[in-house]
Amino acid sequence: MWIYLNNRFVSRDEARVSIFDHGFLYGDGVYETLRAYGGRLFMLRQHLERLERSARLIGLALPLTISDWPPLLEEALRRNGLSDAYLRLTISRGEGSIGLDPSLCPTPTLVVIAQPLPNYPPHLYDEGVRLIISQTRRNLAEALPPHIKSLNFLNNILAKREATLAKVFDAVMLNATGHLAECTTSNLFFVRHGRLCTPAVGCGILDGITRNVVLQLARARYIETEEGTYPPADVFAADECFLTNTTMEIMPVRSLNDRPIGSGKPGPLTQTLQSAFRSKLPDFLQKAPGLLD
Ligand code: PDD
């Protein structure tokens, strides 16, 4: 496995980061997860723009510009012999002495990992996943804005622990006012009376790139969409529910807190959007070097 670390590709064993790196000490940094399909990257520009935005919002100067990334990502895939892959771009504040002041870290640490995709068992897509509502609330936007994709993931990890202890796939996190926010690494959708609903970005979520694609696909098919503020009761009363993220695409949900949602099986609108996603996928893929064409 070849890892890009700061300015060169190194073997996995050589890929070492300092114990004084503020990413390690404080979770100070940002990241993106991308997916490659046949060597092409899903929504590459949008991921790179979100990375830039996250970095800007924490006052971190990225060591690469948007146009530097595509050839680097292509090289990471090539060196690892991958065409369908998971790519993780991590930029931490860098090495510095102990203390919170970012100016202690003159140079950010940059890591690119390209590895095979995580395997979601096909039966999850056929049957849908089980969720709980976590006790852990999503970070308050005024404290740590969830639209910053930061390395500081403890909020989500605490919710994920609850899901793991409850032996379910994942947990729905509510925001501070008790409204639906998102799952630990995905966005939440539900369908009620034919209308596709998803918590608005203002509810304190990551504005998922797959979420936007799904909204776009739905609107193109004249499916009514709504981004709003919803109590958890709306999911219990929903006809269908699913999750979206870059690695899972569209994952049906069959129950919440052990209460079946709709028929408890992937519903018709979920299936329509899954097949729309698959058939329109080529439109959302960008060949790395052609990104800025
Ligand atoms: N997670 N919400 C959260 C909290 C996330 O971490 C993610 C992505 C999403 C979905 O975003 P997108 O559709 O852009 O992937 C929503 C990625 C997959 C991760 O953490 O690896």
Short mmCIF file of C-alpha atoms and ligand atoms in Angstrom, two decimals:
data_model
loop_
_atom_site.label_atom_id
_atom_site.label_comp_id
_atom_site.label_asym_id
_atom_site.label_seq_id
_atom_site.Cartn_x
_atom_site.Cartn_y
_atom_site.Cartn_z
CA MET A 1 0.00 0.00 0.00
CA TRP A 2 1.30 3.43 -1.02
CA ILE A 3 0.41 6.47 1.03
CA TYR A 4 1.00 10.05 -0.03
CA LEU A 5 2.52 11.82 2.97
CA ASN A 6 3.26 15.56 2.72
CA ASN A 7 5.18 15.60 -0.54
CA ARG A 8 5.82 12.01 -1.66
CA PHE A 9 4.51 8.47 -1.83
CA VAL A 10 5.81 6.19 0.92
CA SER A 11 5.05 2.60 1.89
CA ARG A 12 2.47 2.01 4.58
CA ASP A 13 5.23 1.20 7.11
CA GLU A 14 7.06 4.43 6.39
CA ALA A 15 3.91 6.53 6.65
CA ARG A 16 4.46 7.93 10.15
CA VAL A 17 3.13 11.14 11.67
CA SER A 18 4.60 12.87 14.73
CA ILE A 19 3.09 12.37 18.18
CA PHE A 20 3.21 16.19 18.36
CA ASP A 21 0.95 16.53 15.35
CA HIS A 22 -2.05 18.60 16.38
CA GLY A 23 -4.29 16.24 14.43
CA PHE A 24 -3.29 13.56 16.95
CA LEU A 25 -3.15 15.82 20.00
CA TYR A 26 -6.37 17.81 19.40
CA GLY A 27 -8.24 16.47 16.37
CA ASP A 28 -7.22 19.73 14.71
CA GLY A 29 -7.62 19.33 10.97
CA VAL A 30 -10.03 18.51 8.17
CA TYR A 31 -10.72 15.58 5.86
CA GLU A 32 -12.71 14.30 2.92
CA THR A 33 -13.80 10.83 1.86
CA LEU A 34 -14.07 10.23 -1.88
CA ARG A 35 -15.07 7.25 -3.96
CA ALA A 36 -13.60 6.16 -7.30
CA TYR A 37 -15.63 4.16 -9.81
CA GLY A 38 -13.51 2.65 -12.59
CA GLY A 39 -10.78 5.22 -11.94
CA ARG A 40 -13.19 8.16 -12.01
CA LEU A 41 -14.01 10.19 -8.95
CA PHE A 42 -17.56 10.84 -7.80
CA MET A 43 -18.27 14.57 -7.52
CA LEU A 44 -14.57 15.38 -7.29
CA ARG A 45 -14.88 19.14 -7.61
CA GLN A 46 -17.59 19.29 -4.92
CA HIS A 47 -15.45 17.26 -2.51
CA LEU A 48 -12.41 19.48 -3.13
CA GLU A 49 -14.48 22.61 -2.68
CA ARG A 50 -15.89 21.30 0.59
CA LEU A 51 -12.34 20.49 1.73
CA GLU A 52 -11.30 24.06 0.94
CA ARG A 53 -14.31 25.42 2.79
CA SER A 54 -13.67 23.25 5.87
CA ALA A 55 -10.02 24.33 5.91
CA ARG A 56 -10.93 27.99 5.51
CA LEU A 57 -13.43 27.79 8.38
CA ILE A 58 -10.76 26.51 10.77
CA GLY A 59 -8.14 28.93 9.44
CA LEU A 60 -5.95 26.21 7.94
CA ALA A 61 -4.02 27.07 4.77
CA LEU A 62 -4.13 24.01 2.52
CA PRO A 63 -0.77 23.05 1.07
CA LEU A 64 -2.39 22.19 -2.32
CA THR A 65 -4.68 24.12 -4.64
CA ILE A 66 -7.76 22.54 -6.25
CA SER A 67 -5.86 21.86 -9.47
CA ASP A 68 -3.01 20.08 -7.64
CA TRP A 69 -5.32 17.35 -6.34
CA PRO A 70 -6.55 15.51 -9.47
CA PRO A 71 -3.16 14.23 -10.71
CA LEU A 72 -2.20 13.31 -7.15
CA LEU A 73 -5.39 11.32 -6.59
CA GLU A 74 -4.98 9.57 -9.91
CA GLU A 75 -1.41 8.64 -8.97
CA ALA A 76 -2.61 7.31 -5.60
CA LEU A 77 -5.08 5.02 -7.42
CA ARG A 78 -2.49 3.94 -9.99
CA ARG A 79 0.25 3.15 -7.46
CA ASN A 80 -2.16 1.05 -5.44
CA GLY A 81 -3.57 -0.74 -8.50
CA LEU A 82 -7.07 0.44 -7.69
CA SER A 83 -9.87 1.67 -9.90
CA ASP A 84 -12.85 1.19 -7.57
CA ALA A 85 -11.65 2.67 -4.34
CA TYR A 86 -12.09 4.64 -1.17
CA LEU A 87 -9.89 7.73 -0.90
CA ARG A 88 -9.30 9.57 2.32
CA LEU A 89 -7.70 13.03 2.19
CA THR A 90 -6.54 14.24 5.59
CA ILE A 91 -4.92 17.55 6.40
CA SER A 92 -4.02 18.24 9.99
CA ARG A 93 -2.70 21.44 11.50
CA GLY A 94 0.72 19.78 11.56
CA GLU A 95 3.48 19.24 14.07
CA GLY A 96 3.93 21.77 16.85
CA SER A 97 4.63 21.95 20.54
CA ILE A 98 1.80 21.29 23.00
CA GLY A 99 -0.70 24.13 23.15
CA LEU A 100 -3.82 25.13 21.30
CA ASP A 101 -2.48 28.05 19.29
CA PRO A 102 -2.45 27.00 15.61
CA SER A 103 0.59 29.21 15.01
CA LEU A 104 2.60 26.59 16.91
CA CYS A 105 2.29 24.45 13.76
CA PRO A 106 4.04 26.05 10.81
CA THR A 107 3.36 23.27 8.26
CA PRO A 108 0.18 21.21 7.83
CA THR A 109 0.44 17.42 7.54
CA LEU A 110 -1.16 16.01 4.40
CA VAL A 111 -2.08 12.35 3.94
CA VAL A 112 -3.84 10.59 1.07
CA ILE A 113 -4.93 6.99 1.61
CA ALA A 114 -6.36 4.99 -1.29
CA GLN A 115 -7.72 1.58 -0.39
CA PRO A 116 -10.37 -0.91 -1.50
CA LEU A 117 -13.95 0.10 -0.76
CA PRO A 118 -15.54 -1.01 2.49
CA ASN A 119 -17.80 -3.95 1.82
CA TYR A 120 -21.41 -3.35 2.74
CA PRO A 121 -23.11 -6.76 2.67
CA PRO A 122 -25.69 -6.87 -0.17
CA HIS A 123 -28.39 -8.08 2.23
CA LEU A 124 -28.33 -4.64 3.89
CA TYR A 125 -29.45 -3.07 0.59
CA ASP A 126 -32.11 -5.78 0.14
CA GLU A 127 -33.51 -5.66 3.65
CA GLY A 128 -32.60 -2.20 4.93
CA VAL A 129 -30.63 -1.34 8.06
CA ARG A 130 -31.77 -0.90 11.66
CA LEU A 131 -31.20 2.41 13.43
CA ILE A 132 -31.67 3.86 16.89
CA ILE A 133 -32.01 7.46 17.99
CA SER A 134 -28.89 8.26 19.97
CA GLN A 135 -28.81 10.07 23.29
CA THR A 136 -25.80 11.97 21.97
CA ARG A 137 -26.99 15.17 20.30
CA ARG A 138 -25.28 16.50 17.17
CA ASN A 139 -22.79 19.28 17.90
CA LEU A 140 -24.37 22.69 18.26
CA ALA A 141 -23.67 24.69 15.09
CA GLU A 142 -22.64 27.66 17.25
CA ALA A 143 -20.06 25.47 19.01
CA LEU A 144 -18.55 23.23 16.32
CA PRO A 145 -20.41 23.68 13.03
CA PRO A 146 -21.30 20.25 11.59
CA HIS A 147 -20.74 21.58 8.05
CA ILE A 148 -17.02 21.67 8.83
CA LYS A 149 -15.75 18.18 8.01
CA SER A 150 -13.18 18.18 10.75
CA LEU A 151 -10.95 15.51 12.25
CA ASN A 152 -12.70 16.14 15.54
CA PHE A 153 -15.16 13.25 15.29
CA LEU A 154 -15.81 12.36 18.92
CA ASN A 155 -19.40 13.63 18.75
CA ASN A 156 -20.19 11.09 16.00
CA ILE A 157 -18.10 8.36 17.65
CA LEU A 158 -20.13 8.62 20.86
CA ALA A 159 -23.34 8.15 18.86
CA LYS A 160 -21.81 5.27 16.90
CA ARG A 161 -20.87 3.57 20.18
CA GLU A 162 -24.51 3.69 21.20
CA ALA A 163 -25.48 2.04 17.91
CA THR A 164 -22.83 -0.64 18.32
CA LEU A 165 -23.93 -1.37 21.89
CA ALA A 166 -27.54 -1.62 20.67
CA LYS A 167 -26.34 -3.99 17.88
CA VAL A 168 -27.78 -1.84 15.12
CA PHE A 169 -26.23 -0.34 12.01
CA ASP A 170 -26.14 3.29 13.07
CA ALA A 171 -27.71 6.03 15.17
CA VAL A 172 -29.80 9.03 14.18
CA MET A 173 -28.51 12.12 15.94
CA LEU A 174 -30.92 14.88 16.94
CA ASN A 175 -29.86 18.49 17.21
CA ALA A 176 -29.99 20.59 20.38
CA THR A 177 -33.71 21.36 19.89
CA GLY A 178 -34.54 17.67 19.52
CA HIS A 179 -35.08 17.77 15.77
CA LEU A 180 -33.66 15.28 13.30
CA ALA A 181 -30.11 16.00 12.17
CA GLU A 182 -28.20 13.11 10.55
CA CYS A 183 -26.54 9.77 11.21
CA THR A 184 -22.93 9.40 12.31
CA THR A 185 -21.47 9.42 8.77
CA SER A 186 -24.52 9.86 6.55
CA ASN A 187 -27.52 12.04 5.80
CA LEU A 188 -31.08 11.00 6.56
CA PHE A 189 -34.07 11.01 4.19
CA PHE A 190 -37.65 9.88 4.68
CA VAL A 191 -40.72 9.71 2.48
CA ARG A 192 -44.18 10.70 3.57
CA HIS A 193 -47.22 10.72 1.26
CA GLY A 194 -44.91 10.66 -1.78
CA ARG A 195 -42.82 13.62 -0.63
CA LEU A 196 -39.08 13.20 -0.11
CA CYS A 197 -38.00 14.97 3.10
CA THR A 198 -34.56 15.58 4.58
CA PRO A 199 -33.35 17.77 7.45
CA ALA A 200 -32.29 21.19 6.20
CA VAL A 201 -28.62 22.18 6.41
CA GLY A 202 -29.68 24.73 9.05
CA CYS A 203 -30.60 21.83 11.37
CA GLY A 204 -26.84 21.38 11.91
CA ILE A 205 -25.67 18.68 9.51
CA LEU A 206 -22.91 18.08 7.03
CA ASP A 207 -24.24 19.20 3.64
CA GLY A 208 -23.60 15.81 2.11
CA ILE A 209 -22.61 15.64 -1.52
CA THR A 210 -24.64 12.45 -2.07
CA ARG A 211 -27.58 14.20 -0.39
CA ASN A 212 -27.43 16.94 -3.02
CA VAL A 213 -27.19 14.42 -5.85
CA VAL A 214 -30.24 12.55 -4.51
CA LEU A 215 -32.26 15.78 -4.21
CA GLN A 216 -31.26 16.65 -7.78
CA LEU A 217 -32.26 13.19 -9.07
CA ALA A 218 -35.60 13.40 -7.27
CA ARG A 219 -36.44 16.86 -8.64
CA ALA A 220 -35.55 15.75 -12.18
CA ARG A 221 -38.18 13.01 -11.74
CA TYR A 222 -40.82 15.44 -10.46
CA ILE A 223 -40.69 13.91 -7.00
CA GLU A 224 -41.66 16.58 -4.49
CA THR A 225 -38.74 17.37 -2.15
CA GLU A 226 -38.59 19.27 1.11
CA GLU A 227 -35.66 20.32 3.30
CA GLY A 228 -37.09 21.13 6.70
CA THR A 229 -37.05 20.87 10.49
CA TYR A 230 -38.60 17.62 11.65
CA PRO A 231 -39.30 15.88 14.97
CA PRO A 232 -38.28 12.20 15.22
CA ALA A 233 -42.01 11.29 15.14
CA ASP A 234 -41.95 12.10 11.42
CA VAL A 235 -39.63 9.17 10.76
CA PHE A 236 -41.78 6.80 12.82
CA ALA A 237 -44.75 7.86 10.68
CA ALA A 238 -42.81 7.72 7.40
CA ASP A 239 -43.53 5.35 4.54
CA GLU A 240 -39.85 4.95 3.67
CA CYS A 241 -36.48 6.01 5.00
CA PHE A 242 -32.91 5.84 3.71
CA LEU A 243 -29.39 7.12 4.33
CA THR A 244 -26.88 8.59 1.90
CA ASN A 245 -23.15 8.99 1.81
CA THR A 246 -20.28 8.69 -0.63
CA THR A 247 -19.33 5.11 0.23
CA MET A 248 -22.84 3.62 0.77
CA GLU A 249 -24.69 5.61 -1.90
CA ILE A 250 -28.38 5.04 -0.94
CA MET A 251 -28.97 2.66 1.98
CA PRO A 252 -32.56 1.73 2.88
CA VAL A 253 -33.61 1.85 6.55
CA ARG A 254 -36.06 -0.71 7.84
CA SER A 255 -36.52 0.25 11.49
CA LEU A 256 -35.89 2.96 14.03
CA ASN A 257 -35.71 2.00 17.72
CA ASP A 258 -37.05 -1.42 16.62
CA ARG A 259 -40.20 0.11 15.13
CA PRO A 260 -40.60 -0.81 11.45
CA ILE A 261 -40.73 2.07 9.00
CA GLY A 262 -43.46 1.70 6.39
CA SER A 263 -43.59 -1.89 5.18
CA GLY A 264 -40.16 -2.48 6.80
CA LYS A 265 -38.72 -3.16 3.32
CA PRO A 266 -37.02 -0.79 0.85
CA GLY A 267 -39.94 1.25 -0.53
CA PRO A 268 -40.75 2.18 -4.14
CA LEU A 269 -39.35 5.71 -4.00
CA THR A 270 -36.11 4.47 -2.42
CA GLN A 271 -35.80 1.90 -5.21
CA THR A 272 -36.54 4.52 -7.88
CA LEU A 273 -33.80 6.75 -6.52
CA GLN A 274 -31.35 3.85 -6.21
CA SER A 275 -31.80 2.94 -9.86
CA ALA A 276 -31.70 6.63 -10.92
CA PHE A 277 -28.43 6.97 -9.00
CA ARG A 278 -26.93 3.96 -10.79
CA SER A 279 -28.08 4.99 -14.26
CA LYS A 280 -27.01 8.63 -13.88
CA LEU A 281 -23.73 7.80 -12.12
CA PRO A 282 -21.55 8.49 -15.21
CA ASP A 283 -22.80 12.09 -15.17
CA PHE A 284 -21.39 12.52 -11.66
CA LEU A 285 -17.95 11.05 -12.30
CA GLN A 286 -14.96 13.15 -13.15
CA LYS A 287 -11.75 11.78 -14.57
CA ALA A 288 -9.09 13.23 -12.36
CA PRO A 289 -6.89 15.12 -14.86
CA GLY A 290 -9.96 16.43 -16.69
CA LEU A 291 -11.39 18.01 -13.58
CA LEU A 292 -10.71 21.55 -14.61
CA ASP A 293 -11.46 21.05 -18.34
N1 PDD B 1 -19.02 10.72 5.77
N2 PDD B 1 -22.89 13.40 7.51
C1 PDD B 1 -21.72 13.12 8.09
C2 PDD B 1 -21.54 13.43 9.54
C3 PDD B 1 -20.69 12.54 7.35
O1 PDD B 1 -19.51 12.28 7.93
C4 PDD B 1 -20.90 12.25 5.98
C5 PDD B 1 -19.81 11.65 5.12
C6 PDD B 1 -22.15 12.55 5.40
C7 PDD B 1 -22.43 12.30 3.94
O2 PDD B 1 -21.67 13.13 3.11
P1 PDD B 1 -21.26 12.72 1.63
O3 PDD B 1 -22.51 12.36 0.91
O4 PDD B 1 -20.65 13.96 1.11
O5 PDD B 1 -20.32 11.56 1.70
C8 PDD B 1 -23.11 13.14 6.20
C9 PDD B 1 -17.94 10.13 5.02
C10 PDD B 1 -18.41 9.05 4.09
C11 PDD B 1 -16.87 9.68 6.00
O6 PDD B 1 -16.84 10.23 7.09
O7 PDD B 1 -16.04 8.85 5.66
#
